[in-house]
Amino acid sequence: MSHLRSIADLDRDRALGLLSLADSMAEINARPIPKVPALRGRTVVSLFFEDSTRTRLSFETAAKRLSADTMNFSVSTSSVNKGESLRDTIETITAMGVDAFVVRHKSTGVPWQISRWTDASIVNAGDGWHQHPTQALLDAFTIRRRLSVTGDFAGLHVAIVGDIKHSRVARSDVQLLTLLGAKVTLVAPASLLPPSLEGWGVEVSNSLDAVIDRIDVLYLLRMQMERQEQSLVPSLGEYSVRFGLTESRARRLQSHALVMHPGPMNRGVEIVVDPAELPGSAILDQVTNGVSVRMAVLFDLLGSGTGLHETSGGAL
Ligand code: NCD
């Protein structure tokens, strides 16, 4: 694998391989000094054309824990503001000698475009509504660890709730979770579903109350106001009454069920209860696990390819 642009770049074995590599990275992250020389001499550039807190910091932390050099490209202070094209930007950075670009952009397909202009590996950190593969991997990793799943996800029922239409997280998660054998139900009003769900391999419900006591994972999505051209729900209050995680709904969850959210959360909209009060909340685990998963992805793309424990000189 030289790029991770979409979950479609992975087959089941490859996905499971990355999840077990992430287990080894989590062991490193639990050490007093969570740093190994595995990617010494490699350079990873973060190229974020869209806002981000956790994804950008998570990739940067991951690269640093593997001893890669990191470069941070900030659009607001770059020559993009002088009209420099994406292609010239990529070719300029490539000329400095880089091994991987971590890219986030508001347009679908930008990671594929970029890979035509550079030999470096591309990791998609979110392109428009389309894909966010490391989010899906960290979600699957979190489910696996919290619910002690070994092997694939057969028998597991995940409900993804909310603004599916605008969500690259939903698209990536559905692809990965179904690839691993989970059953996925999308829960949303029709206005927040994509026009077609052909090929998604999911069930659909317009009632959270109808599924809440039968699921193993409740995955809440952010209402993505910045991506909605018109008001797709009558009001946020009404949305919250029908689809928000309220206290009474939280009480109906099975005792082992997880509550997940990719962040940033709209408190009082999709999540009304305080997640800190929910024993099943895995929201901060998702953030913690994101570092291990991104270390696994970067190592897989840029490492020597001889395997985690065989790297010459015992790099790990
Ligand atoms: C998501 C994103 O930007 O795609 N956030 C994230 O990466 N953790 C989800 C969102 O913005 O709602």
PDB file of C-alpha atoms in Angstrom, residues 1-5 42-43 87 90-101 111-123 301-302:
ATOM      1  CA  MET A   1       0.000   0.000   0.000  1.00  0.00           C
ATOM      2  CA  SER A   2       1.531   3.335  -0.954  1.00  0.00           C
ATOM      3  CA  HIS A   3      -1.482   5.527  -0.195  1.00  0.00           C
ATOM      4  CA  LEU A   4      -4.479   5.503   2.127  1.00  0.00           C
ATOM      5  CA  ARG A   5      -7.026   7.619   0.302  1.00  0.00           C
ATOM      6  CA  ARG A  42      11.273  10.344   7.020  1.00  0.00           C
ATOM      7  CA  THR A  43       9.311  13.564   6.558  1.00  0.00           C
ATOM      8  CA  ARG A  87      -0.339  21.754  -8.081  1.00  0.00           C
ATOM      9  CA  ILE A  90       2.472  20.243  -3.983  1.00  0.00           C
ATOM     10  CA  GLU A  91       5.389  20.352  -6.428  1.00  0.00           C
ATOM     11  CA  THR A  92       7.155  22.980  -4.306  1.00  0.00           C
ATOM     12  CA  ILE A  93       6.823  20.979  -1.089  1.00  0.00           C
ATOM     13  CA  THR A  94       7.790  17.758  -2.893  1.00  0.00           C
ATOM     14  CA  ALA A  95      10.991  19.444  -4.112  1.00  0.00           C
ATOM     15  CA  MET A  96      12.067  19.846  -0.476  1.00  0.00           C
ATOM     16  CA  GLY A  97      12.014  16.060  -0.103  1.00  0.00           C
ATOM     17  CA  VAL A  98       8.975  14.651   1.662  1.00  0.00           C
ATOM     18  CA  ASP A  99       7.751  11.099   2.135  1.00  0.00           C
ATOM     19  CA  ALA A 100       4.067  11.598   2.919  1.00  0.00           C
ATOM     20  CA  PHE A 101       1.354  14.195   2.630  1.00  0.00           C
ATOM     21  CA  PRO A 111      -6.028  13.261  -2.490  1.00  0.00           C
ATOM     22  CA  TRP A 112      -6.187  11.439  -5.863  1.00  0.00           C
ATOM     23  CA  GLN A 113      -5.350  14.610  -7.771  1.00  0.00           C
ATOM     24  CA  ILE A 114      -2.349  15.274  -5.534  1.00  0.00           C
ATOM     25  CA  SER A 115      -0.956  11.789  -6.015  1.00  0.00           C
ATOM     26  CA  ARG A 116      -0.501  12.574  -9.720  1.00  0.00           C
ATOM     27  CA  TRP A 117       1.875  15.435  -8.865  1.00  0.00           C
ATOM     28  CA  THR A 118       4.159  13.776  -6.297  1.00  0.00           C
ATOM     29  CA  ASP A 119       5.801  10.436  -5.576  1.00  0.00           C
ATOM     30  CA  ALA A 120       5.117  10.821  -1.862  1.00  0.00           C
ATOM     31  CA  SER A 121       2.481   8.709  -0.111  1.00  0.00           C
ATOM     32  CA  ILE A 122      -0.903  10.354   0.390  1.00  0.00           C
ATOM     33  CA  VAL A 123      -3.045   9.903   3.470  1.00  0.00           C
ATOM     34  CA  LEU A 301       3.224   3.346   4.378  1.00  0.00           C
ATOM     35  CA  LEU A 302       6.706   4.581   5.224  1.00  0.00           C
TER      36      LEU A 302
END
